[in-house]
Amino acid sequence: MTGQTTAAPRGGTFLRTAMILQTLALFFQASTAGLLLSSSRAYTLHDYGSKVMYGAAMLYVLATVLAWRPGGGSPRPVLHSTGFLVLASAQVALGIAHVASLHVPLGVVMFALSTLALVRSLSPRPLLRPAARS
């Protein structure tokens, strides 16, 4: 036999859904942040969006734990999602304190990291591993 098949990770659909929700919530936050420059009503949307974004970050941690635990794979995704939740906590604290000089750049970094994680999870991975040559 020239290759070995690997099973798809369990919880992959839930994990991808959580990542999509998180990325969309961050995009919504970026959109409403831009609206803050021209509309006073955008503050309410940005405030509600922050709660959804934080909930999505917690859901992402839950999804990575549920995908990791049954299979006993690498805990790296759990560490990444937990780190992201720490960033989200800092983002919320900076937003409440109105420290825009740190709040805005951190939001850009979070959106980039979330998009990168989403793209990596959606990219096709080979199902066959090449056999070791002797």
mmCIF file of N, CA and C in Angstrom:
data_model
loop_
_atom_site.group_PDB
_atom_site.id
_atom_site.type_symbol
_atom_site.label_atom_id
_atom_site.label_comp_id
_atom_site.label_asym_id
_atom_site.label_seq_id
_atom_site.Cartn_x
_atom_site.Cartn_y
_atom_site.Cartn_z
ATOM 1 N N MET A 1 0.855 -1.162 0.000
ATOM 2 C CA MET A 1 0.000 0.000 0.000
ATOM 3 C C MET A 1 0.905 1.230 0.000
ATOM 4 N N THR A 2 0.593 2.222 -0.803
ATOM 5 C CA THR A 2 1.466 3.382 -0.930
ATOM 6 C C THR A 2 1.078 4.534 -0.016
ATOM 7 N N GLY A 3 -0.060 4.518 0.597
ATOM 8 C CA GLY A 3 -0.457 5.644 1.453
ATOM 9 C C GLY A 3 -1.388 5.194 2.547
ATOM 10 N N GLN A 4 -1.560 6.066 3.484
ATOM 11 C CA GLN A 4 -2.424 5.777 4.606
ATOM 12 C C GLN A 4 -3.452 6.888 4.697
ATOM 13 N N THR A 5 -4.715 6.500 4.843
ATOM 14 C CA THR A 5 -5.760 7.520 4.947
ATOM 15 C C THR A 5 -5.866 7.976 6.392
ATOM 16 N N THR A 6 -6.248 9.235 6.554
ATOM 17 C CA THR A 6 -6.479 9.766 7.889
ATOM 18 C C THR A 6 -7.920 10.231 7.970
ATOM 19 N N ALA A 7 -8.509 10.018 9.108
ATOM 20 C CA ALA A 7 -9.907 10.403 9.299
ATOM 21 C C ALA A 7 -10.008 11.905 9.504
ATOM 22 N N ALA A 8 -11.127 12.456 9.105
ATOM 23 C CA ALA A 8 -11.376 13.881 9.334
ATOM 24 C C ALA A 8 -11.540 14.115 10.826
ATOM 25 N N PRO A 9 -11.074 15.243 11.333
ATOM 26 C CA PRO A 9 -11.194 15.502 12.762
ATOM 27 C C PRO A 9 -12.645 15.625 13.185
ATOM 28 N N ARG A 10 -12.937 15.090 14.361
ATOM 29 C CA ARG A 10 -14.285 15.176 14.895
ATOM 30 C C ARG A 10 -14.572 16.606 15.298
ATOM 31 N N GLY A 11 -15.799 17.024 15.169
ATOM 32 C CA GLY A 11 -16.178 18.370 15.562
ATOM 33 C C GLY A 11 -15.747 19.429 14.566
ATOM 34 N N GLY A 12 -15.356 19.008 13.374
ATOM 35 C CA GLY A 12 -14.865 19.950 12.376
ATOM 36 C C GLY A 12 -15.916 20.947 11.932
ATOM 37 N N THR A 13 -17.145 20.509 11.768
ATOM 38 C CA THR A 13 -18.209 21.405 11.323
ATOM 39 C C THR A 13 -18.525 22.448 12.387
ATOM 40 N N PHE A 14 -18.612 22.031 13.630
ATOM 41 C CA PHE A 14 -18.880 22.962 14.724
ATOM 42 C C PHE A 14 -17.732 23.956 14.874
ATOM 43 N N LEU A 15 -16.514 23.470 14.745
ATOM 44 C CA LEU A 15 -15.339 24.332 14.851
ATOM 45 C C LEU A 15 -15.319 25.362 13.734
ATOM 46 N N ARG A 16 -15.585 24.931 12.511
ATOM 47 C CA ARG A 16 -15.617 25.879 11.387
ATOM 48 C C ARG A 16 -16.746 26.897 11.543
ATOM 49 N N THR A 17 -17.889 26.440 12.032
ATOM 50 C CA THR A 17 -19.012 27.343 12.250
ATOM 51 C C THR A 17 -18.654 28.402 13.298
ATOM 52 N N ALA A 18 -17.987 27.982 14.361
ATOM 53 C CA ALA A 18 -17.569 28.925 15.405
ATOM 54 C C ALA A 18 -16.560 29.930 14.853
ATOM 55 N N MET A 19 -15.660 29.453 14.010
ATOM 56 C CA MET A 19 -14.663 30.350 13.417
ATOM 57 C C MET A 19 -15.317 31.339 12.453
ATOM 58 N N ILE A 20 -16.269 30.870 11.682
ATOM 59 C CA ILE A 20 -16.981 31.762 10.756
ATOM 60 C C ILE A 20 -17.755 32.816 11.542
ATOM 61 N N LEU A 21 -18.451 32.408 12.601
ATOM 62 C CA LEU A 21 -19.197 33.351 13.427
ATOM 63 C C LEU A 21 -18.271 34.395 14.042
ATOM 64 N N GLN A 22 -17.125 33.950 14.538
ATOM 65 C CA GLN A 22 -16.170 34.869 15.154
ATOM 66 C C GLN A 22 -15.645 35.872 14.131
ATOM 67 N N THR A 23 -15.296 35.399 12.952
ATOM 68 C CA THR A 23 -14.763 36.286 11.912
ATOM 69 C C THR A 23 -15.825 37.273 11.438
ATOM 70 N N LEU A 24 -17.059 36.798 11.281
ATOM 71 C CA LEU A 24 -18.141 37.703 10.880
ATOM 72 C C LEU A 24 -18.437 38.740 11.961
ATOM 73 N N ALA A 25 -18.370 38.336 13.219
ATOM 74 C CA ALA A 25 -18.590 39.280 14.319
ATOM 75 C C ALA A 25 -17.502 40.349 14.328
ATOM 76 N N LEU A 26 -16.281 39.949 14.062
ATOM 77 C CA LEU A 26 -15.191 40.926 14.003
ATOM 78 C C LEU A 26 -15.345 41.860 12.804
ATOM 79 N N PHE A 27 -15.808 41.328 11.681
ATOM 80 C CA PHE A 27 -16.052 42.178 10.519
ATOM 81 C C PHE A 27 -17.173 43.177 10.814
ATOM 82 N N PHE A 28 -18.210 42.717 11.495
ATOM 83 C CA PHE A 28 -19.300 43.606 11.889
ATOM 84 C C PHE A 28 -18.778 44.706 12.808
ATOM 85 N N GLN A 29 -17.899 44.350 13.731
ATOM 86 C CA GLN A 29 -17.316 45.338 14.632
ATOM 87 C C GLN A 29 -16.507 46.380 13.864
ATOM 88 N N ALA A 30 -15.748 45.938 12.885
ATOM 89 C CA ALA A 30 -14.978 46.881 12.071
ATOM 90 C C ALA A 30 -15.908 47.805 11.298
ATOM 91 N N SER A 31 -16.998 47.270 10.789
ATOM 92 C CA SER A 31 -17.960 48.074 10.032
ATOM 93 C C SER A 31 -18.627 49.115 10.920
ATOM 94 N N THR A 32 -19.062 48.701 12.094
ATOM 95 C CA THR A 32 -19.725 49.654 12.987
ATOM 96 C C THR A 32 -18.727 50.661 13.558
ATOM 97 N N ALA A 33 -17.464 50.280 13.687
ATOM 98 C CA ALA A 33 -16.448 51.244 14.134
ATOM 99 C C ALA A 33 -16.294 52.350 13.093
ATOM 100 N N GLY A 34 -16.344 51.981 11.830
ATOM 101 C CA GLY A 34 -16.299 52.991 10.781
ATOM 102 C C GLY A 34 -17.526 53.873 10.793
ATOM 103 N N LEU A 35 -18.687 53.293 11.105
ATOM 104 C CA LEU A 35 -19.926 54.074 11.181
ATOM 105 C C LEU A 35 -19.922 55.054 12.347
ATOM 106 N N LEU A 36 -19.122 54.758 13.379
ATOM 107 C CA LEU A 36 -19.040 55.660 14.525
ATOM 108 C C LEU A 36 -18.575 57.053 14.113
ATOM 109 N N LEU A 37 -17.840 57.131 13.008
ATOM 110 C CA LEU A 37 -17.329 58.417 12.535
ATOM 111 C C LEU A 37 -18.437 59.288 11.953
ATOM 112 N N SER A 38 -19.531 58.677 11.522
ATOM 113 C CA SER A 38 -20.564 59.454 10.841
ATOM 114 C C SER A 38 -21.950 59.380 11.482
ATOM 115 N N SER A 39 -22.162 58.506 12.432
ATOM 116 C CA SER A 39 -23.498 58.326 12.987
ATOM 117 C C SER A 39 -23.422 58.118 14.498
ATOM 118 N N SER A 40 -24.323 58.737 15.212
ATOM 119 C CA SER A 40 -24.353 58.555 16.664
ATOM 120 C C SER A 40 -25.027 57.232 17.052
ATOM 121 N N ARG A 41 -25.842 56.699 16.172
ATOM 122 C CA ARG A 41 -26.537 55.440 16.465
ATOM 123 C C ARG A 41 -25.621 54.225 16.332
ATOM 124 N N ALA A 42 -24.500 54.397 15.694
ATOM 125 C CA ALA A 42 -23.585 53.275 15.496
ATOM 126 C C ALA A 42 -22.999 52.780 16.813
ATOM 127 N N TYR A 43 -22.980 53.630 17.824
ATOM 128 C CA TYR A 43 -22.441 53.217 19.121
ATOM 129 C C TYR A 43 -23.220 52.029 19.674
ATOM 130 N N THR A 44 -24.535 52.070 19.547
ATOM 131 C CA THR A 44 -25.365 50.978 20.051
ATOM 132 C C THR A 44 -25.062 49.688 19.295
ATOM 133 N N LEU A 45 -24.939 49.776 17.986
ATOM 134 C CA LEU A 45 -24.598 48.583 17.192
ATOM 135 C C LEU A 45 -23.227 48.045 17.584
ATOM 136 N N HIS A 46 -22.259 48.942 17.780
ATOM 137 C CA HIS A 46 -20.905 48.521 18.146
ATOM 138 C C HIS A 46 -20.902 47.884 19.539
ATOM 139 N N ASP A 47 -21.717 48.421 20.428
ATOM 140 C CA ASP A 47 -21.813 47.873 21.781
ATOM 141 C C ASP A 47 -22.402 46.466 21.770
ATOM 142 N N TYR A 48 -23.517 46.286 21.050
ATOM 143 C CA TYR A 48 -24.115 44.946 20.961
ATOM 144 C C TYR A 48 -23.188 43.979 20.216
ATOM 145 N N GLY A 49 -22.523 44.481 19.198
ATOM 146 C CA GLY A 49 -21.588 43.644 18.452
ATOM 147 C C GLY A 49 -20.434 43.164 19.303
ATOM 148 N N SER A 50 -20.011 43.984 20.260
ATOM 149 C CA SER A 50 -18.904 43.568 21.141
ATOM 150 C C SER A 50 -19.313 42.379 21.996
ATOM 151 N N LYS A 51 -20.552 42.370 22.411
ATOM 152 C CA LYS A 51 -21.037 41.236 23.212
ATOM 153 C C LYS A 51 -21.117 39.961 22.366
ATOM 154 N N VAL A 52 -21.562 40.104 21.131
ATOM 155 C CA VAL A 52 -21.622 38.951 20.223
ATOM 156 C C VAL A 52 -20.207 38.453 19.911
ATOM 157 N N MET A 53 -19.280 39.385 19.667
ATOM 158 C CA MET A 53 -17.893 39.000 19.368
ATOM 159 C C MET A 53 -17.277 38.256 20.544
ATOM 160 N N TYR A 54 -17.516 38.732 21.767
ATOM 161 C CA TYR A 54 -16.957 38.061 22.942
ATOM 162 C C TYR A 54 -17.576 36.674 23.120
ATOM 163 N N GLY A 55 -18.877 36.578 22.897
ATOM 164 C CA GLY A 55 -19.531 35.268 22.954
ATOM 165 C C GLY A 55 -19.011 34.326 21.886
ATOM 166 N N ALA A 56 -18.736 34.861 20.690
ATOM 167 C CA ALA A 56 -18.180 34.033 19.612
ATOM 168 C C ALA A 56 -16.782 33.551 19.968
ATOM 169 N N ALA A 57 -16.000 34.377 20.653
ATOM 170 C CA ALA A 57 -14.655 33.959 21.080
ATOM 171 C C ALA A 57 -14.756 32.832 22.108
ATOM 172 N N MET A 58 -15.733 32.915 23.007
ATOM 173 C CA MET A 58 -15.929 31.837 23.984
ATOM 174 C C MET A 58 -16.413 30.559 23.292
ATOM 175 N N LEU A 59 -17.285 30.713 22.296
ATOM 176 C CA LEU A 59 -17.763 29.563 21.534
ATOM 177 C C LEU A 59 -16.618 28.892 20.782
ATOM 178 N N TYR A 60 -15.684 29.699 20.276
ATOM 179 C CA TYR A 60 -14.508 29.171 19.571
ATOM 180 C C TYR A 60 -13.657 28.328 20.526
ATOM 181 N N VAL A 61 -13.481 28.778 21.772
ATOM 182 C CA VAL A 61 -12.732 27.988 22.757
ATOM 183 C C VAL A 61 -13.455 26.666 23.008
ATOM 184 N N LEU A 62 -14.757 26.722 23.201
ATOM 185 C CA LEU A 62 -15.537 25.507 23.429
ATOM 186 C C LEU A 62 -15.411 24.546 22.246
ATOM 187 N N ALA A 63 -15.497 25.083 21.036
ATOM 188 C CA ALA A 63 -15.411 24.238 19.838
ATOM 189 C C ALA A 63 -14.049 23.567 19.725
ATOM 190 N N THR A 64 -12.975 24.299 20.051
ATOM 191 C CA THR A 64 -11.643 23.680 19.957
ATOM 192 C C THR A 64 -11.460 22.605 21.019
ATOM 193 N N VAL A 65 -12.008 22.827 22.200
ATOM 194 C CA VAL A 65 -11.907 21.807 23.256
ATOM 195 C C VAL A 65 -12.689 20.561 22.857
ATOM 196 N N LEU A 66 -13.898 20.754 22.318
ATOM 197 C CA LEU A 66 -14.705 19.602 21.912
ATOM 198 C C LEU A 66 -14.096 18.863 20.729
ATOM 199 N N ALA A 67 -13.411 19.564 19.848
ATOM 200 C CA ALA A 67 -12.765 18.905 18.711
ATOM 201 C C ALA A 67 -11.488 18.195 19.143
ATOM 202 N N TRP A 68 -10.816 18.712 20.147
ATOM 203 C CA TRP A 68 -9.536 18.148 20.589
ATOM 204 C C TRP A 68 -9.720 16.978 21.544
ATOM 205 N N ARG A 69 -10.575 17.103 22.513
ATOM 206 C CA ARG A 69 -10.651 16.146 23.611
ATOM 207 C C ARG A 69 -10.962 14.708 23.201
ATOM 208 N N PRO A 70 -11.975 14.450 22.366
ATOM 209 C CA PRO A 70 -12.282 13.044 22.061
ATOM 210 C C PRO A 70 -11.163 12.331 21.304
ATOM 211 N N GLY A 71 -10.495 13.025 20.410
ATOM 212 C CA GLY A 71 -9.469 12.388 19.591
ATOM 213 C C GLY A 71 -8.099 12.387 20.222
ATOM 214 N N GLY A 72 -7.896 13.236 21.219
ATOM 215 C CA GLY A 72 -6.604 13.290 21.877
ATOM 216 C C GLY A 72 -5.512 13.866 20.997
ATOM 217 N N GLY A 73 -5.866 14.723 20.052
ATOM 218 C CA GLY A 73 -4.884 15.317 19.158
ATOM 219 C C GLY A 73 -4.088 16.409 19.839
ATOM 220 N N SER A 74 -3.490 17.251 19.039
ATOM 221 C CA SER A 74 -2.677 18.341 19.537
ATOM 222 C C SER A 74 -3.545 19.383 20.237
ATOM 223 N N PRO A 75 -3.090 19.875 21.390
ATOM 224 C CA PRO A 75 -3.849 20.921 22.082
ATOM 225 C C PRO A 75 -3.573 22.325 21.532
ATOM 226 N N ARG A 76 -2.789 22.427 20.472
ATOM 227 C CA ARG A 76 -2.421 23.734 19.913
ATOM 228 C C ARG A 76 -3.635 24.595 19.550
ATOM 229 N N PRO A 77 -4.678 24.061 18.878
ATOM 230 C CA PRO A 77 -5.849 24.903 18.589
ATOM 231 C C PRO A 77 -6.529 25.430 19.849
ATOM 232 N N VAL A 78 -6.510 24.662 20.928
ATOM 233 C CA VAL A 78 -7.099 25.121 22.185
ATOM 234 C C VAL A 78 -6.291 26.298 22.728
ATOM 235 N N LEU A 79 -4.980 26.202 22.630
ATOM 236 C CA LEU A 79 -4.131 27.302 23.088
ATOM 237 C C LEU A 79 -4.345 28.551 22.232
ATOM 238 N N HIS A 80 -4.486 28.365 20.921
ATOM 239 C CA HIS A 80 -4.733 29.508 20.030
ATOM 240 C C HIS A 80 -6.064 30.173 20.365
ATOM 241 N N SER A 81 -7.114 29.374 20.545
ATOM 242 C CA SER A 81 -8.427 29.956 20.830
ATOM 243 C C SER A 81 -8.457 30.623 22.208
ATOM 244 N N THR A 82 -7.743 30.054 23.169
ATOM 245 C CA THR A 82 -7.669 30.675 24.492
ATOM 246 C C THR A 82 -6.911 31.994 24.424
ATOM 247 N N GLY A 83 -5.839 32.023 23.657
ATOM 248 C CA GLY A 83 -5.108 33.269 23.451
ATOM 249 C C GLY A 83 -5.981 34.313 22.787
ATOM 250 N N PHE A 84 -6.806 33.869 21.849
ATOM 251 C CA PHE A 84 -7.719 34.797 21.187
ATOM 252 C C PHE A 84 -8.751 35.341 22.173
ATOM 253 N N LEU A 85 -9.214 34.503 23.084
ATOM 254 C CA LEU A 85 -10.164 34.965 24.098
ATOM 255 C C LEU A 85 -9.505 36.000 25.016
ATOM 256 N N VAL A 86 -8.230 35.828 25.316
ATOM 257 C CA VAL A 86 -7.495 36.826 26.112
ATOM 258 C C VAL A 86 -7.423 38.149 25.344
ATOM 259 N N LEU A 87 -7.145 38.069 24.032
ATOM 260 C CA LEU A 87 -7.128 39.280 23.208
ATOM 261 C C LEU A 87 -8.503 39.944 23.186
ATOM 262 N N ALA A 88 -9.552 39.144 23.097
ATOM 263 C CA ALA A 88 -10.911 39.687 23.092
ATOM 264 C C ALA A 88 -11.215 40.368 24.423
ATOM 265 N N SER A 89 -10.746 39.804 25.520
ATOM 266 C CA SER A 89 -10.950 40.418 26.833
ATOM 267 C C SER A 89 -10.238 41.766 26.909
ATOM 268 N N ALA A 90 -9.007 41.812 26.410
ATOM 269 C CA ALA A 90 -8.265 43.073 26.374
ATOM 270 C C ALA A 90 -8.975 44.088 25.475
ATOM 271 N N GLN A 91 -9.504 43.608 24.365
ATOM 272 C CA GLN A 91 -10.199 44.486 23.429
ATOM 273 C C GLN A 91 -11.433 45.112 24.080
ATOM 274 N N VAL A 92 -12.192 44.319 24.794
ATOM 275 C CA VAL A 92 -13.380 44.828 25.471
ATOM 276 C C VAL A 92 -12.977 45.839 26.547
ATOM 277 N N ALA A 93 -11.943 45.518 27.328
ATOM 278 C CA ALA A 93 -11.493 46.428 28.384
ATOM 279 C C ALA A 93 -11.007 47.757 27.797
ATOM 280 N N LEU A 94 -10.263 47.689 26.696
ATOM 281 C CA LEU A 94 -9.779 48.913 26.058
ATOM 282 C C LEU A 94 -10.931 49.722 25.474
ATOM 283 N N GLY A 95 -11.936 49.047 24.951
ATOM 284 C CA GLY A 95 -13.093 49.749 24.415
ATOM 285 C C GLY A 95 -13.891 50.446 25.496
ATOM 286 N N ILE A 96 -14.077 49.784 26.636
ATOM 287 C CA ILE A 96 -14.805 50.393 27.750
ATOM 288 C C ILE A 96 -14.044 51.606 28.283
ATOM 289 N N ALA A 97 -12.710 51.490 28.302
ATOM 290 C CA ALA A 97 -11.871 52.589 28.796
ATOM 291 C C ALA A 97 -11.676 53.689 27.753
ATOM 292 N N HIS A 98 -12.208 53.501 26.546
ATOM 293 C CA HIS A 98 -12.082 54.470 25.444
ATOM 294 C C HIS A 98 -10.627 54.771 25.093
ATOM 295 N N VAL A 99 -9.810 53.722 25.035
ATOM 296 C CA VAL A 99 -8.409 53.858 24.637
ATOM 297 C C VAL A 99 -8.321 53.450 23.165
ATOM 298 N N ALA A 100 -8.754 54.346 22.296
ATOM 299 C CA ALA A 100 -8.827 54.034 20.865
ATOM 300 C C ALA A 100 -7.458 53.795 20.254
ATOM 301 N N SER A 101 -6.408 54.382 20.818
ATOM 302 C CA SER A 101 -5.067 54.211 20.257
ATOM 303 C C SER A 101 -4.583 52.766 20.352
ATOM 304 N N LEU A 102 -5.126 51.987 21.260
ATOM 305 C CA LEU A 102 -4.802 50.557 21.350
ATOM 306 C C LEU A 102 -5.964 49.688 20.896
ATOM 307 N N HIS A 103 -7.184 50.162 21.099
ATOM 308 C CA HIS A 103 -8.389 49.405 20.766
ATOM 309 C C HIS A 103 -8.493 49.134 19.260
ATOM 310 N N VAL A 104 -8.231 50.143 18.452
ATOM 311 C CA VAL A 104 -8.364 49.990 16.996
ATOM 312 C C VAL A 104 -7.289 49.064 16.422
ATOM 313 N N PRO A 105 -5.992 49.258 16.736
ATOM 314 C CA PRO A 105 -4.994 48.331 16.186
ATOM 315 C C PRO A 105 -5.185 46.885 16.652
ATOM 316 N N LEU A 106 -5.593 46.707 17.909
ATOM 317 C CA LEU A 106 -5.841 45.350 18.395
ATOM 318 C C LEU A 106 -7.007 44.720 17.648
ATOM 319 N N GLY A 107 -8.017 45.504 17.310
ATOM 320 C CA GLY A 107 -9.133 44.990 16.521
ATOM 321 C C GLY A 107 -8.687 44.535 15.143
ATOM 322 N N VAL A 108 -7.791 45.289 14.535
ATOM 323 C CA VAL A 108 -7.253 44.900 13.219
ATOM 324 C C VAL A 108 -6.476 43.591 13.332
ATOM 325 N N VAL A 109 -5.657 43.469 14.359
ATOM 326 C CA VAL A 109 -4.877 42.236 14.568
ATOM 327 C C VAL A 109 -5.811 41.053 14.801
ATOM 328 N N MET A 110 -6.846 41.257 15.605
ATOM 329 C CA MET A 110 -7.782 40.164 15.882
ATOM 330 C C MET A 110 -8.514 39.723 14.620
ATOM 331 N N PHE A 111 -8.928 40.684 13.797
ATOM 332 C CA PHE A 111 -9.610 40.318 12.553
ATOM 333 C C PHE A 111 -8.665 39.549 11.642
ATOM 334 N N ALA A 112 -7.413 39.974 11.559
ATOM 335 C CA ALA A 112 -6.427 39.276 10.721
ATOM 336 C C ALA A 112 -6.184 37.862 11.233
ATOM 337 N N LEU A 113 -6.020 37.699 12.533
ATOM 338 C CA LEU A 113 -5.785 36.367 13.105
ATOM 339 C C LEU A 113 -6.989 35.445 12.907
ATOM 340 N N SER A 114 -8.181 35.979 13.098
ATOM 341 C CA SER A 114 -9.380 35.171 12.923
ATOM 342 C C SER A 114 -9.549 34.757 11.459
ATOM 343 N N THR A 115 -9.290 35.688 10.554
ATOM 344 C CA THR A 115 -9.387 35.370 9.124
ATOM 345 C C THR A 115 -8.349 34.327 8.736
ATOM 346 N N LEU A 116 -7.142 34.468 9.250
ATOM 347 C CA LEU A 116 -6.088 33.489 8.958
ATOM 348 C C LEU A 116 -6.466 32.098 9.461
ATOM 349 N N ALA A 117 -6.980 32.021 10.684
ATOM 350 C CA ALA A 117 -7.398 30.723 11.228
ATOM 351 C C ALA A 117 -8.534 30.128 10.415
ATOM 352 N N LEU A 118 -9.460 30.969 9.973
ATOM 353 C CA LEU A 118 -10.581 30.488 9.164
ATOM 354 C C LEU A 118 -10.102 29.966 7.816
ATOM 355 N N VAL A 119 -9.228 30.700 7.162
ATOM 356 C CA VAL A 119 -8.709 30.271 5.859
ATOM 357 C C VAL A 119 -7.940 28.958 5.996
ATOM 358 N N ARG A 120 -7.150 28.846 7.053
ATOM 359 C CA ARG A 120 -6.395 27.598 7.273
ATOM 360 C C ARG A 120 -7.327 26.416 7.507
ATOM 361 N N SER A 121 -8.453 26.655 8.201
ATOM 362 C CA SER A 121 -9.372 25.543 8.463
ATOM 363 C C SER A 121 -10.170 25.155 7.230
ATOM 364 N N LEU A 122 -10.389 26.106 6.328
ATOM 365 C CA LEU A 122 -11.171 25.817 5.122
ATOM 366 C C LEU A 122 -10.325 25.308 3.966
ATOM 367 N N SER A 123 -9.005 25.462 4.056
ATOM 368 C CA SER A 123 -8.155 25.009 2.963
ATOM 369 C C SER A 123 -8.149 23.486 2.911
ATOM 370 N N PRO A 124 -8.181 22.944 1.703
ATOM 371 C CA PRO A 124 -8.210 21.479 1.586
ATOM 372 C C PRO A 124 -6.884 20.877 2.045
ATOM 373 N N ARG A 125 -7.003 19.830 2.780
ATOM 374 C CA ARG A 125 -5.822 19.106 3.252
ATOM 375 C C ARG A 125 -5.813 17.740 2.593
ATOM 376 N N PRO A 126 -4.656 17.248 2.251
ATOM 377 C CA PRO A 126 -4.608 15.930 1.619
ATOM 378 C C PRO A 126 -5.074 14.845 2.586
ATOM 379 N N LEU A 127 -5.852 13.913 2.054
ATOM 380 C CA LEU A 127 -6.338 12.810 2.871
ATOM 381 C C LEU A 127 -5.337 11.657 2.930
ATOM 382 N N LEU A 128 -4.399 11.658 2.044
ATOM 383 C CA LEU A 128 -3.409 10.592 2.016
ATOM 384 C C LEU A 128 -2.045 11.134 2.400
ATOM 385 N N ARG A 129 -1.371 10.369 3.236
ATOM 386 C CA ARG A 129 0.002 10.707 3.585
ATOM 387 C C ARG A 129 0.924 9.806 2.779
ATOM 388 N N PRO A 130 1.996 10.351 2.235
ATOM 389 C CA PRO A 130 2.904 9.488 1.489
ATOM 390 C C PRO A 130 3.570 8.468 2.414
ATOM 391 N N ALA A 131 3.772 7.309 1.876
ATOM 392 C CA ALA A 131 4.419 6.240 2.650
ATOM 393 C C ALA A 131 5.889 6.577 2.807
ATOM 394 N N ALA A 132 6.449 6.166 3.934
ATOM 395 C CA ALA A 132 7.871 6.378 4.188
ATOM 396 C C ALA A 132 8.695 5.479 3.277
ATOM 397 N N ARG A 133 9.709 6.043 2.676
ATOM 398 C CA ARG A 133 10.572 5.238 1.802
ATOM 399 C C ARG A 133 11.729 4.660 2.563
ATOM 400 N N SER A 134 12.090 3.452 2.206
ATOM 401 C CA SER A 134 13.178 2.782 2.899
ATOM 402 C C SER A 134 14.488 2.938 2.163
#
